[in-house]
């Protein structure tokens, strides 16, 4: 099959979270299965020079957008059988950050148009156009309704929801300006939801199939609690809604061959993990001790991730228990402030690292003992999978993909790979963490938990086969 994917992020080029990891791994796996795959993303100025210097300029294209003729360029990069195309338009994408700009609606609407221009002008003739999250969801509106893209209309459309919370909601005026489509699309409710233009809803409406990144999240988003006010609409599409669990890129996240860590290790010989732990402690300015449980969290600091839960739990834990905590993350100011204060209150016990640092993240996954993930909702979650691959034990809330991948440890059977709270049942994160710390002190159990995690199958091959099956069912 010929597949075109479009997204706002793709590892290793431009990453803000798990969306990038998926785009970095799934296309490679589909290519391995014999499919022809092209990935189109914006050429952000933050893409590292080592990649950009390898990009090949292919075309200069023109587009009429918001009443003006605009010229953009298309660069190509080949890797692992995947054809990556980068759309360069500096006015929109020469920025320090991927998202969070006041003109995001306009930037991604422009990108949406360029994707279809590229597909059409390069005669890619895809069987499937697969878009991801709100940034590219409205491509499907243009694909199905804009007469300029007649020649590629027969392509089947797939949308993956990586996070329902972000929907790309804008005013009717913004919609009309950015998409230059008849007002009836809004007035008849094809692209409108709850009094706004809604990019994600538009994509859901026009998609032939909609996927989410775990089976549990697929069911959850049909409910009021997790549905982000789109659940009644999603229920109408229920027949076409499928949950396919994410994997991780086993080459990128490989404790036995990871250039970002200090000492490699695998499930047969785990000594290297301790060396990485000491390297973290040294870097973080914490006492270099092998016996103290080292807790970590690597995350966007947003409400979703349950930082409020840590606000409740961490001060007491750090006061009463001999533990260390290292945070790597950035996001909402209120949470950054909380962690900075924690750093001041618990010197020598806590290390707070505000920012995005891929290499340090790998070292933390490799050397920490326990990974905290008290998410209120989690579409799939990759951090718990990466942790388990490196023998770091997750303590997580039982929701979404966490429920599908983290299994509570059973001391009789020595089965399970982590510890779970269940906020929906008032089972607290604190208790799950206490259970975890109790087993930390019992080395035979601790070895079993770590190894159960490391032996799990987190590969993309199973999920990629499910996507391929889904595409096949459409054509
Ligand atoms: P989400 O996509 O909701 O942010 P996931 O768990 O699915 O959460 O994926 C998060 C990805 O982003 C993981 O690969 C994680 O290691 C990475 N990540 C998050 N924050 C940082 C950070 N500050 N520095 C480096 N990597 C980070």
GROMACS .gro file of C-alpha atoms in nm, residues 248-261 263-266 362 366 386 389-390 454:
model
   24
  248UNK     CA    1   0.823   0.200   2.142
  249UNK     CA    2   1.120   0.208   1.909
  250UNK     CA    3   1.334  -0.073   2.046
  251UNK     CA    4   1.641   0.060   1.866
  252UNK     CA    5   1.610   0.406   2.019
  253UNK     CA    6   1.525   0.271   2.364
  254UNK     CA    7   1.769  -0.012   2.411
  255UNK     CA    8   1.953  -0.048   2.746
  256UNK     CA    9   2.201  -0.282   2.578
  257UNK     CA   10   2.303  -0.027   2.313
  258UNK     CA   11   2.224   0.327   2.418
  259UNK     CA   12   2.485   0.596   2.354
  260UNK     CA   13   2.314   0.835   2.597
  261UNK     CA   14   2.370   0.618   2.903
  263UNK     CA   15   2.687   0.177   3.121
  264UNK     CA   16   2.483  -0.056   2.905
  265UNK     CA   17   2.296  -0.352   3.053
  266UNK     CA   18   2.033  -0.609   2.976
  362UNK     CA   19   1.759   0.818   2.860
  366UNK     CA   20   1.826   0.366   3.270
  386UNK     CA   21   1.037   0.300   2.816
  389UNK     CA   22   1.236  -0.160   2.905
  390UNK     CA   23   1.516  -0.017   3.122
  454UNK     CA   24   1.225  -0.578   3.089
   0.00000   0.00000   0.00000
